[in-house]
PDB file of C-alpha atoms in Angstrom:
ATOM      1  CA  UNK A 294     107.870  81.348  49.485  1.00 51.00           C
ATOM      2  CA  UNK A 295     105.686  82.090  52.504  1.00 58.00           C
ATOM      3  CA  UNK A 296     106.795  85.134  54.496  1.00 61.00           C
ATOM      4  CA  UNK A 297     107.070  84.988  58.293  1.00 58.00           C
ATOM      5  CA  UNK A 298     105.258  87.643  60.268  1.00 59.00           C
ATOM      6  CA  UNK A 299     107.421  89.224  62.966  1.00 59.00           C
ATOM      7  CA  UNK A 300     105.629  91.063  65.758  1.00 57.00           C
ATOM      8  CA  UNK A 301     106.226  92.032  69.378  1.00 55.00           C
ATOM      9  CA  UNK A 302     104.847  90.077  72.344  1.00 49.00           C
ATOM     10  CA  UNK A 303     102.371  88.900  73.443  1.00 53.00           C
ATOM     11  CA  UNK A 304     102.193  86.060  70.940  1.00 48.00           C
ATOM     12  CA  UNK A 305      99.668  83.960  72.862  1.00 51.00           C
ATOM     13  CA  UNK A 306      96.341  85.671  73.414  1.00 57.00           C
ATOM     14  CA  UNK A 307      93.220  84.819  75.367  1.00 60.00           C
ATOM     15  CA  UNK A 308      89.563  85.659  74.772  1.00 68.00           C
ATOM     16  CA  UNK A 309      89.200  86.854  78.354  1.00 74.00           C
ATOM     17  CA  UNK A 310      89.021  90.612  78.830  1.00 87.00           C
ATOM     18  CA  UNK A 311      89.136  92.800  81.908  1.00 89.00           C
ATOM     19  CA  UNK A 312      85.380  93.218  81.702  1.00 92.00           C
ATOM     20  CA  UNK A 313      84.688  89.477  81.426  1.00 93.00           C
ATOM     21  CA  UNK A 314      86.999  88.723  84.362  1.00 94.00           C
ATOM     22  CA  UNK A 315      85.383  91.411  86.515  1.00 95.00           C
ATOM     23  CA  UNK A 316      81.942  90.127  85.562  1.00 96.00           C
ATOM     24  CA  UNK A 317      82.951  86.667  86.762  1.00 96.00           C
ATOM     25  CA  UNK A 318      84.141  88.172  90.054  1.00 96.00           C
ATOM     26  CA  UNK A 319      80.810  89.985  90.468  1.00 97.00           C
ATOM     27  CA  UNK A 320      78.935  86.743  89.801  1.00 97.00           C
ATOM     28  CA  UNK A 321      81.096  85.031  92.443  1.00 97.00           C
ATOM     29  CA  UNK A 322      80.363  87.840  94.921  1.00 97.00           C
ATOM     30  CA  UNK A 323      76.603  87.797  94.304  1.00 97.00           C
ATOM     31  CA  UNK A 324      75.754  84.909  96.708  1.00 96.00           C
ATOM     32  CA  UNK A 325      77.560  86.698  99.537  1.00 96.00           C
ATOM     33  CA  UNK A 326      75.698  89.924  98.776  1.00 96.00           C
ATOM     34  CA  UNK A 327      72.404  88.040  98.995  1.00 96.00           C
ATOM     35  CA  UNK A 328      73.535  86.445 102.273  1.00 95.00           C
ATOM     36  CA  UNK A 329      74.468  89.846 103.714  1.00 95.00           C
ATOM     37  CA  UNK A 330      70.984  91.180 102.921  1.00 95.00           C
ATOM     38  CA  UNK A 331      69.392  88.129 104.564  1.00 94.00           C
ATOM     39  CA  UNK A 332      71.614  88.439 107.651  1.00 92.00           C
ATOM     40  CA  UNK A 333      71.758  92.223 108.088  1.00 92.00           C
ATOM     41  CA  UNK A 334      68.711  93.522 106.198  1.00 92.00           C
ATOM     42  CA  UNK A 335      68.381  95.867 103.233  1.00 94.00           C
ATOM     43  CA  UNK A 336      70.753  98.383 104.834  1.00 94.00           C
ATOM     44  CA  UNK A 337      73.482  96.056 103.550  1.00 95.00           C
ATOM     45  CA  UNK A 338      72.318  96.704  99.989  1.00 96.00           C
ATOM     46  CA  UNK A 339      72.339 100.464 100.639  1.00 97.00           C
ATOM     47  CA  UNK A 340      75.923 100.389 101.936  1.00 97.00           C
ATOM     48  CA  UNK A 341      76.991  98.347  98.907  1.00 97.00           C
ATOM     49  CA  UNK A 342      75.170 100.714  96.557  1.00 97.00           C
ATOM     50  CA  UNK A 343      76.890 103.765  98.053  1.00 97.00           C
ATOM     51  CA  UNK A 344      80.327 102.137  97.795  1.00 97.00           C
ATOM     52  CA  UNK A 345      79.782 101.048  94.196  1.00 97.00           C
ATOM     53  CA  UNK A 346      78.230 104.354  93.164  1.00 97.00           C
ATOM     54  CA  UNK A 347      81.052 106.432  94.637  1.00 97.00           C
ATOM     55  CA  UNK A 348      83.704 104.108  93.190  1.00 97.00           C
ATOM     56  CA  UNK A 349      82.312 104.425  89.662  1.00 97.00           C
ATOM     57  CA  UNK A 350      81.722 108.179  90.025  1.00 97.00           C
ATOM     58  CA  UNK A 351      85.241 108.746  91.387  1.00 96.00           C
ATOM     59  CA  UNK A 352      86.795 106.854  88.503  1.00 96.00           C
ATOM     60  CA  UNK A 353      84.691 108.735  85.929  1.00 96.00           C
ATOM     61  CA  UNK A 354      85.379 112.196  87.387  1.00 95.00           C
ATOM     62  CA  UNK A 355      89.109 111.586  87.848  1.00 94.00           C
ATOM     63  CA  UNK A 356      89.647 110.199  84.352  1.00 93.00           C
ATOM     64  CA  UNK A 357      87.623 112.996  82.808  1.00 92.00           C
ATOM     65  CA  UNK A 358      89.525 115.541  84.884  1.00 93.00           C
ATOM     66  CA  UNK A 359      92.958 114.344  83.772  1.00 92.00           C
ATOM     67  CA  UNK A 360      91.717 113.679  80.218  1.00 91.00           C
ATOM     68  CA  UNK A 361      92.281 109.934  80.266  1.00 90.00           C
ATOM     69  CA  UNK A 362      90.093 107.349  78.594  1.00 91.00           C
ATOM     70  CA  UNK A 363      87.135 106.537  80.824  1.00 90.00           C
ATOM     71  CA  UNK A 364      87.341 102.902  81.979  1.00 90.00           C
ATOM     72  CA  UNK A 365      84.204 102.494  84.074  1.00 93.00           C
ATOM     73  CA  UNK A 366      82.830 100.011  81.536  1.00 93.00           C
ATOM     74  CA  UNK A 367      85.492  97.456  82.485  1.00 93.00           C
ATOM     75  CA  UNK A 368      83.627  96.928  85.809  1.00 94.00           C
ATOM     76  CA  UNK A 369      86.811  97.052  87.895  1.00 94.00           C
ATOM     77  CA  UNK A 370      85.493 100.039  89.878  1.00 95.00           C
ATOM     78  CA  UNK A 371      82.269  98.138  90.540  1.00 97.00           C
ATOM     79  CA  UNK A 372      84.243  95.179  91.902  1.00 97.00           C
ATOM     80  CA  UNK A 373      86.290  97.503  94.126  1.00 96.00           C
ATOM     81  CA  UNK A 374      83.117  99.081  95.479  1.00 97.00           C
ATOM     82  CA  UNK A 375      81.521  95.729  96.276  1.00 97.00           C
ATOM     83  CA  UNK A 376      84.681  94.404  97.951  1.00 97.00           C
ATOM     84  CA  UNK A 377      85.031  97.546 100.059  1.00 97.00           C
ATOM     85  CA  UNK A 378      81.396  97.347 101.169  1.00 96.00           C
ATOM     86  CA  UNK A 379      81.983  93.736 102.210  1.00 96.00           C
ATOM     87  CA  UNK A 380      84.699  95.014 104.587  1.00 94.00           C
ATOM     88  CA  UNK A 381      82.338  97.435 106.354  1.00 95.00           C
ATOM     89  CA  UNK A 382      79.820  97.056 109.196  1.00 93.00           C
ATOM     90  CA  UNK A 383      76.166  97.358 108.208  1.00 93.00           C
ATOM     91  CA  UNK A 384      75.626 100.472 110.339  1.00 93.00           C
ATOM     92  CA  UNK A 385      78.662 102.374 109.019  1.00 95.00           C
ATOM     93  CA  UNK A 386      77.795 106.047 108.306  1.00 95.00           C
ATOM     94  CA  UNK A 387      77.225 106.227 104.567  1.00 96.00           C
ATOM     95  CA  UNK A 388      79.561 109.180 104.126  1.00 96.00           C
ATOM     96  CA  UNK A 389      82.420 107.084 105.529  1.00 96.00           C
ATOM     97  CA  UNK A 390      81.566 104.273 103.088  1.00 96.00           C
ATOM     98  CA  UNK A 391      81.609 106.775 100.216  1.00 97.00           C
ATOM     99  CA  UNK A 392      84.897 108.273 101.373  1.00 97.00           C
ATOM    100  CA  UNK A 393      86.411 104.789 101.412  1.00 96.00           C
ATOM    101  CA  UNK A 394      85.514 104.329  97.752  1.00 97.00           C
ATOM    102  CA  UNK A 395      87.132 107.657  96.838  1.00 97.00           C
ATOM    103  CA  UNK A 396      90.322 106.608  98.642  1.00 96.00           C
ATOM    104  CA  UNK A 397      90.324 103.197  96.943  1.00 96.00           C
ATOM    105  CA  UNK A 398      89.788 104.515  93.426  1.00 96.00           C
ATOM    106  CA  UNK A 399      91.552 107.871  93.361  1.00 95.00           C
ATOM    107  CA  UNK A 400      94.400 107.491  95.839  1.00 95.00           C
ATOM    108  CA  UNK A 401      95.253 103.800  95.534  1.00 94.00           C
ATOM    109  CA  UNK A 402      94.281 103.037  91.939  1.00 94.00           C
ATOM    110  CA  UNK A 403      94.235 106.097  89.684  1.00 93.00           C
ATOM    111  CA  UNK A 404      97.140 108.085  91.152  1.00 91.00           C
ATOM    112  CA  UNK A 405      99.358 105.063  90.456  1.00 89.00           C
ATOM    113  CA  UNK A 406      98.278 104.836  86.833  1.00 89.00           C
ATOM    114  CA  UNK A 407      94.979 102.970  86.877  1.00 88.00           C
ATOM    115  CA  UNK A 408      94.066  99.309  86.761  1.00 87.00           C
ATOM    116  CA  UNK A 409      97.068  96.992  86.881  1.00 84.00           C
ATOM    117  CA  UNK A 410      99.437  99.731  88.071  1.00 87.00           C
ATOM    118  CA  UNK A 411      98.435  99.920  91.746  1.00 88.00           C
ATOM    119  CA  UNK A 412     100.938  98.461  94.201  1.00 88.00           C
ATOM    120  CA  UNK A 413      98.276  97.399  96.723  1.00 91.00           C
ATOM    121  CA  UNK A 414      94.711  96.150  96.617  1.00 94.00           C
ATOM    122  CA  UNK A 415      92.474  99.263  96.551  1.00 94.00           C
ATOM    123  CA  UNK A 416      89.672  97.869  98.741  1.00 95.00           C
ATOM    124  CA  UNK A 417      92.091  96.482 101.349  1.00 94.00           C
ATOM    125  CA  UNK A 418      94.071  99.724 101.525  1.00 95.00           C
ATOM    126  CA  UNK A 419      90.916 101.822 101.826  1.00 95.00           C
ATOM    127  CA  UNK A 420      89.709  99.593 104.669  1.00 95.00           C
ATOM    128  CA  UNK A 421      92.996 100.031 106.523  1.00 94.00           C
ATOM    129  CA  UNK A 422      92.786 103.813 106.108  1.00 95.00           C
ATOM    130  CA  UNK A 423      89.210 103.807 107.422  1.00 95.00           C
ATOM    131  CA  UNK A 424      90.198 101.577 110.361  1.00 93.00           C
ATOM    132  CA  UNK A 425      92.925 104.016 111.334  1.00 92.00           C
ATOM    133  CA  UNK A 426      90.761 107.102 110.802  1.00 93.00           C
ATOM    134  CA  UNK A 427      87.377 105.910 112.079  1.00 92.00           C
ATOM    135  CA  UNK A 428      88.170 103.049 114.439  1.00 87.00           C
ATOM    136  CA  UNK A 429      84.931 103.277 116.404  1.00 86.00           C
ATOM    137  CA  UNK A 430      82.611 103.248 113.396  1.00 88.00           C
ATOM    138  CA  UNK A 431      84.622 100.490 111.731  1.00 89.00           C
ATOM    139  CA  UNK A 432      84.579  98.163 114.736  1.00 82.00           C
ATOM    140  CA  UNK A 433      80.935  98.438 115.802  1.00 78.00           C
ATOM    141  CA  UNK A 434      79.055  95.434 114.474  1.00 80.00           C
ATOM    142  CA  UNK A 435      75.316  94.867 114.701  1.00 72.00           C
ATOM    143  CA  UNK A 436      73.061  91.937 113.839  1.00 69.00           C
ATOM    144  CA  UNK A 437      69.288  92.031 114.278  1.00 61.00           C
ATOM    145  CA  UNK A 438      69.691  95.551 115.631  1.00 57.00           C
ATOM    146  CA  UNK A 439      71.906  94.401 118.522  1.00 56.00           C
ATOM    147  CA  UNK A 440      75.523  95.515 118.707  1.00 61.00           C
ATOM    148  CA  UNK A 441      77.932  92.688 119.471  1.00 62.00           C
ATOM    149  CA  UNK A 442      81.559  91.688 119.008  1.00 66.00           C
ATOM    150  CA  UNK A 443      82.834  89.461 116.238  1.00 76.00           C
ATOM    151  CA  UNK A 444      83.687  85.874 117.220  1.00 78.00           C
ATOM    152  CA  UNK A 445      87.404  86.736 117.017  1.00 81.00           C
ATOM    153  CA  UNK A 446      87.143  89.323 119.791  1.00 74.00           C
ATOM    154  CA  UNK A 447      88.155  88.290 123.299  1.00 62.00           C
ATOM    155  CA  UNK A 448      85.176  87.158 125.333  1.00 59.00           C
ATOM    156  CA  UNK A 449      82.801  87.051 122.348  1.00 69.00           C
ATOM    157  CA  UNK A 450      80.153  84.352 122.155  1.00 72.00           C
ATOM    158  CA  UNK A 451      80.970  81.301 120.050  1.00 78.00           C
ATOM    159  CA  UNK A 452      78.125  80.705 117.556  1.00 83.00           C
ATOM    160  CA  UNK A 453      79.322  77.163 116.832  1.00 85.00           C
ATOM    161  CA  UNK A 454      80.514  75.597 113.593  1.00 89.00           C
ATOM    162  CA  UNK A 455      77.118  75.804 111.860  1.00 91.00           C
ATOM    163  CA  UNK A 456      76.631  79.400 112.959  1.00 88.00           C
ATOM    164  CA  UNK A 457      80.050  80.340 111.598  1.00 88.00           C
ATOM    165  CA  UNK A 458      79.438  78.466 108.352  1.00 92.00           C
ATOM    166  CA  UNK A 459      76.066  80.088 107.655  1.00 91.00           C
ATOM    167  CA  UNK A 460      77.013  83.547 108.947  1.00 86.00           C
ATOM    168  CA  UNK A 461      74.830  83.734 112.037  1.00 83.00           C
ATOM    169  CA  UNK A 462      77.171  86.102 113.875  1.00 81.00           C
ATOM    170  CA  UNK A 463      78.309  89.713 113.924  1.00 82.00           C
ATOM    171  CA  UNK A 464      80.883  90.999 111.471  1.00 84.00           C
ATOM    172  CA  UNK A 465      81.347  92.990 108.301  1.00 91.00           C
ATOM    173  CA  UNK A 466      78.882  92.547 105.445  1.00 92.00           C
ATOM    174  CA  UNK A 467      80.900  90.105 103.369  1.00 90.00           C
ATOM    175  CA  UNK A 468      82.873  88.184 105.955  1.00 88.00           C
ATOM    176  CA  UNK A 469      80.177  86.316 107.846  1.00 88.00           C
ATOM    177  CA  UNK A 470      78.743  83.622 105.545  1.00 93.00           C
ATOM    178  CA  UNK A 471      81.510  81.112 104.839  1.00 94.00           C
ATOM    179  CA  UNK A 472      79.209  79.003 102.657  1.00 96.00           C
ATOM    180  CA  UNK A 473      78.644  81.680 100.010  1.00 96.00           C
ATOM    181  CA  UNK A 474      82.285  82.772 100.017  1.00 96.00           C
ATOM    182  CA  UNK A 475      83.389  79.197  99.317  1.00 96.00           C
ATOM    183  CA  UNK A 476      80.791  78.897  96.544  1.00 97.00           C
ATOM    184  CA  UNK A 477      82.151  82.076  94.992  1.00 97.00           C
ATOM    185  CA  UNK A 478      85.721  80.849  95.305  1.00 96.00           C
ATOM    186  CA  UNK A 479      84.883  77.524  93.660  1.00 97.00           C
ATOM    187  CA  UNK A 480      83.232  79.393  90.775  1.00 97.00           C
ATOM    188  CA  UNK A 481      86.344  81.522  90.200  1.00 97.00           C
ATOM    189  CA  UNK A 482      88.623  78.465  90.224  1.00 96.00           C
ATOM    190  CA  UNK A 483      86.378  76.571  87.785  1.00 96.00           C
ATOM    191  CA  UNK A 484      86.250  79.619  85.518  1.00 96.00           C
ATOM    192  CA  UNK A 485      90.057  79.871  85.816  1.00 95.00           C
ATOM    193  CA  UNK A 486      89.825  83.469  86.979  1.00 95.00           C
ATOM    194  CA  UNK A 487      92.022  82.545  89.961  1.00 95.00           C
ATOM    195  CA  UNK A 488      94.182  79.522  90.749  1.00 95.00           C
ATOM    196  CA  UNK A 489      94.028  77.511  93.962  1.00 96.00           C
ATOM    197  CA  UNK A 490      97.550  78.363  95.094  1.00 96.00           C
ATOM    198  CA  UNK A 491      97.014  81.560  97.102  1.00 97.00           C
ATOM    199  CA  UNK A 492      93.697  80.660  98.807  1.00 97.00           C
ATOM    200  CA  UNK A 493      94.848  77.153  99.759  1.00 97.00           C
ATOM    201  CA  UNK A 494      98.275  78.314 100.987  1.00 97.00           C
ATOM    202  CA  UNK A 495      96.703  81.181 102.939  1.00 97.00           C
ATOM    203  CA  UNK A 496      93.849  79.233 104.545  1.00 97.00           C
ATOM    204  CA  UNK A 497      96.045  76.173 105.095  1.00 97.00           C
ATOM    205  CA  UNK A 498      98.691  78.197 106.917  1.00 97.00           C
ATOM    206  CA  UNK A 499      96.071  79.753 109.195  1.00 97.00           C
ATOM    207  CA  UNK A 500      94.697  76.270 109.917  1.00 97.00           C
ATOM    208  CA  UNK A 501      98.115  74.845 110.824  1.00 97.00           C
ATOM    209  CA  UNK A 502      99.074  77.768 113.070  1.00 96.00           C
ATOM    210  CA  UNK A 503      95.631  77.677 114.724  1.00 95.00           C
ATOM    211  CA  UNK A 504      96.039  74.000 115.564  1.00 96.00           C
ATOM    212  CA  UNK A 505      99.542  74.531 116.925  1.00 96.00           C
ATOM    213  CA  UNK A 506      98.361  77.509 118.986  1.00 94.00           C
ATOM    214  CA  UNK A 507      95.298  75.553 120.172  1.00 93.00           C
ATOM    215  CA  UNK A 508      92.828  78.042 118.737  1.00 92.00           C
ATOM    216  CA  UNK A 509      89.226  77.306 117.765  1.00 90.00           C
ATOM    217  CA  UNK A 510      89.613  76.228 114.158  1.00 93.00           C
ATOM    218  CA  UNK A 511      86.096  77.189 113.053  1.00 90.00           C
ATOM    219  CA  UNK A 512      86.456  80.736 114.383  1.00 91.00           C
ATOM    220  CA  UNK A 513      89.933  81.240 112.940  1.00 93.00           C
ATOM    221  CA  UNK A 514      88.997  79.916 109.507  1.00 93.00           C
ATOM    222  CA  UNK A 515      85.471  81.270 109.157  1.00 92.00           C
ATOM    223  CA  UNK A 516      85.672  84.333 111.383  1.00 86.00           C
ATOM    224  CA  UNK A 517      86.882  87.765 110.393  1.00 86.00           C
ATOM    225  CA  UNK A 518      87.798  88.408 106.787  1.00 90.00           C
ATOM    226  CA  UNK A 519      89.946  85.336 106.145  1.00 94.00           C
ATOM    227  CA  UNK A 520      87.864  83.684 103.424  1.00 96.00           C
ATOM    228  CA  UNK A 521      86.932  87.001 101.816  1.00 96.00           C
ATOM    229  CA  UNK A 522      90.552  88.103 101.826  1.00 95.00           C
ATOM    230  CA  UNK A 523      92.078  84.794 100.751  1.00 96.00           C
ATOM    231  CA  UNK A 524      89.681  84.230  97.847  1.00 96.00           C
ATOM    232  CA  UNK A 525      88.841  87.685  96.529  1.00 96.00           C
ATOM    233  CA  UNK A 526      91.554  90.118  97.659  1.00 95.00           C
ATOM    234  CA  UNK A 527      94.852  88.312  98.046  1.00 95.00           C
ATOM    235  CA  UNK A 528      94.356  86.931  94.523  1.00 95.00           C
ATOM    236  CA  UNK A 529      94.218  90.381  92.876  1.00 92.00           C
ATOM    237  CA  UNK A 530      96.251  90.091  89.647  1.00 90.00           C
ATOM    238  CA  UNK A 531      98.073  93.416  90.012  1.00 90.00           C
ATOM    239  CA  UNK A 532      99.226  92.879  93.598  1.00 92.00           C
ATOM    240  CA  UNK A 533      99.970  89.144  93.818  1.00 94.00           C
ATOM    241  CA  UNK A 534     102.913  87.142  92.414  1.00 94.00           C
ATOM    242  CA  UNK A 535     102.873  85.810  88.874  1.00 92.00           C
ATOM    243  CA  UNK A 536     104.474  82.377  89.362  1.00 93.00           C
ATOM    244  CA  UNK A 537     102.830  79.450  91.133  1.00 94.00           C
ATOM    245  CA  UNK A 538     105.793  79.153  93.499  1.00 95.00           C
ATOM    246  CA  UNK A 539     105.509  82.843  94.256  1.00 95.00           C
ATOM    247  CA  UNK A 540     101.795  82.500  94.922  1.00 96.00           C
ATOM    248  CA  UNK A 541     102.452  79.742  97.460  1.00 97.00           C
ATOM    249  CA  UNK A 542     105.088  81.844  99.231  1.00 96.00           C
ATOM    250  CA  UNK A 543     102.750  84.822  99.183  1.00 97.00           C
ATOM    251  CA  UNK A 544      99.832  82.801 100.568  1.00 97.00           C
ATOM    252  CA  UNK A 545     101.933  81.336 103.371  1.00 97.00           C
ATOM    253  CA  UNK A 546     103.203  84.824 104.221  1.00 97.00           C
ATOM    254  CA  UNK A 547      99.656  86.164 104.380  1.00 97.00           C
ATOM    255  CA  UNK A 548      98.654  83.313 106.664  1.00 97.00           C
ATOM    256  CA  UNK A 549     101.595  83.730 109.033  1.00 97.00           C
ATOM    257  CA  UNK A 550     101.139  87.496 109.302  1.00 96.00           C
ATOM    258  CA  UNK A 551      97.400  87.118 109.868  1.00 96.00           C
ATOM    259  CA  UNK A 552      97.922  84.724 112.767  1.00 96.00           C
ATOM    260  CA  UNK A 553     100.753  86.778 114.273  1.00 95.00           C
ATOM    261  CA  UNK A 554      98.446  89.794 114.395  1.00 94.00           C
ATOM    262  CA  UNK A 555      95.499  87.776 115.681  1.00 93.00           C
ATOM    263  CA  UNK A 556      97.508  86.094 118.423  1.00 93.00           C
ATOM    264  CA  UNK A 557      99.808  88.892 119.543  1.00 93.00           C
ATOM    265  CA  UNK A 558      98.551  92.109 117.971  1.00 87.00           C
ATOM    266  CA  UNK A 559      96.408  94.832 119.494  1.00 80.00           C
ATOM    267  CA  UNK A 560      93.559  94.023 117.085  1.00 81.00           C
ATOM    268  CA  UNK A 561      91.673  90.706 116.878  1.00 77.00           C
ATOM    269  CA  UNK A 562      91.776  90.712 113.071  1.00 84.00           C
ATOM    270  CA  UNK A 563      94.841  90.760 110.846  1.00 89.00           C
ATOM    271  CA  UNK A 564      93.732  89.911 107.304  1.00 93.00           C
ATOM    272  CA  UNK A 565      93.786  93.442 105.875  1.00 93.00           C
ATOM    273  CA  UNK A 566      97.196  94.286 107.320  1.00 94.00           C
ATOM    274  CA  UNK A 567      98.659  90.931 106.273  1.00 95.00           C
ATOM    275  CA  UNK A 568      97.538  91.243 102.659  1.00 96.00           C
ATOM    276  CA  UNK A 569      98.694  94.865 102.453  1.00 94.00           C
ATOM    277  CA  UNK A 570     102.156  93.951 103.769  1.00 95.00           C
ATOM    278  CA  UNK A 571     102.450  91.032 101.350  1.00 96.00           C
ATOM    279  CA  UNK A 572     101.314  93.277  98.470  1.00 95.00           C
ATOM    280  CA  UNK A 573     104.384  95.394  99.193  1.00 94.00           C
ATOM    281  CA  UNK A 574     106.610  92.310  99.097  1.00 94.00           C
ATOM    282  CA  UNK A 575     105.140  90.965  95.843  1.00 95.00           C
ATOM    283  CA  UNK A 576     107.807  92.460  93.516  1.00 94.00           C
ATOM    284  CA  UNK A 577     110.533  90.819  95.614  1.00 94.00           C
ATOM    285  CA  UNK A 578     108.714  87.477  95.610  1.00 94.00           C
ATOM    286  CA  UNK A 579     108.370  87.706  91.826  1.00 92.00           C
ATOM    287  CA  UNK A 580     112.084  88.363  91.484  1.00 92.00           C
ATOM    288  CA  UNK A 581     113.067  85.455  93.730  1.00 90.00           C
ATOM    289  CA  UNK A 582     110.700  82.975  92.080  1.00 89.00           C
ATOM    290  CA  UNK A 583     111.098  84.072  88.449  1.00 86.00           C
ATOM    291  CA  UNK A 584     111.380  81.263  85.922  1.00 77.00           C
ATOM    292  CA  UNK A 585     114.837  80.728  84.514  1.00 72.00           C
ATOM    293  CA  UNK A 586     114.958  81.508  80.816  1.00 66.00           C
ATOM    294  CA  UNK A 587     115.809  78.505  78.621  1.00 61.00           C
ATOM    295  CA  UNK A 588     119.548  78.593  78.002  1.00 59.00           C
ATOM    296  CA  UNK A 589     120.117  81.623  80.195  1.00 57.00           C
ATOM    297  CA  UNK A 590     120.281  82.857  83.751  1.00 58.00           C
ATOM    298  CA  UNK A 591     117.273  84.091  85.716  1.00 50.00           C
ATOM    299  CA  UNK A 592     117.109  87.876  85.911  1.00 49.00           C
TER     300      UNK A 592
END
């Protein structure tokens, strides 16, 4: 008689690992990094290098200091560093960029238990902290050596649809070129690293509200950090809902909050704040949209 093997969950396993997922994210981010170097010059690569270097170093030093297993090989700190650099202006003082990485890794990620335990996206939270602490440095954008406002700012020049699509305008390193961000997003969907639910719900909600509010659709969709946030940050596994229904609710919430801040807030951009607020609501969304167990009541 053949014996049955009894073991705890999970019973269904996947070949994907944290490292392989993070490598896919880095591959998806690579076209935007190249675009940022083309648009802003090699200073963009320096800012990214500082953010990545400090993120990896912070994770290594902290884990060594508290005698935890060192996890820098899983590439999650590298991804955090790249994403944070994409949220920064090209002429940001390098010490501020490095400080942002320390905040993202130590305060937001490691103090809450490490990867998968953080309640908010590390790069988004670090950007919000830097915006509050160093507002001037974080809101001064330059392109071709000339300081100018982002297209979302009141009175800023409109670069046109093609200019917005190709990134020919001022902004943070990773938020200008819509073309490369969409290429990266398509890669992640094809690789099944992310699903379409959050990006489509987020971007779609912003589009609908923009049309109702009679806003320039190209600026609202391709300006600021909308595509970067919707594709690469709002979809963070640890801080977004688990169910497809929850992801749609979450994406719509991000979109509504983003447009509320853009239309009526004191700042022209609302992506970071919207995602951070929805990160906080994620556990409640998960609870409300949890699948009902077969033959039982939903928890």
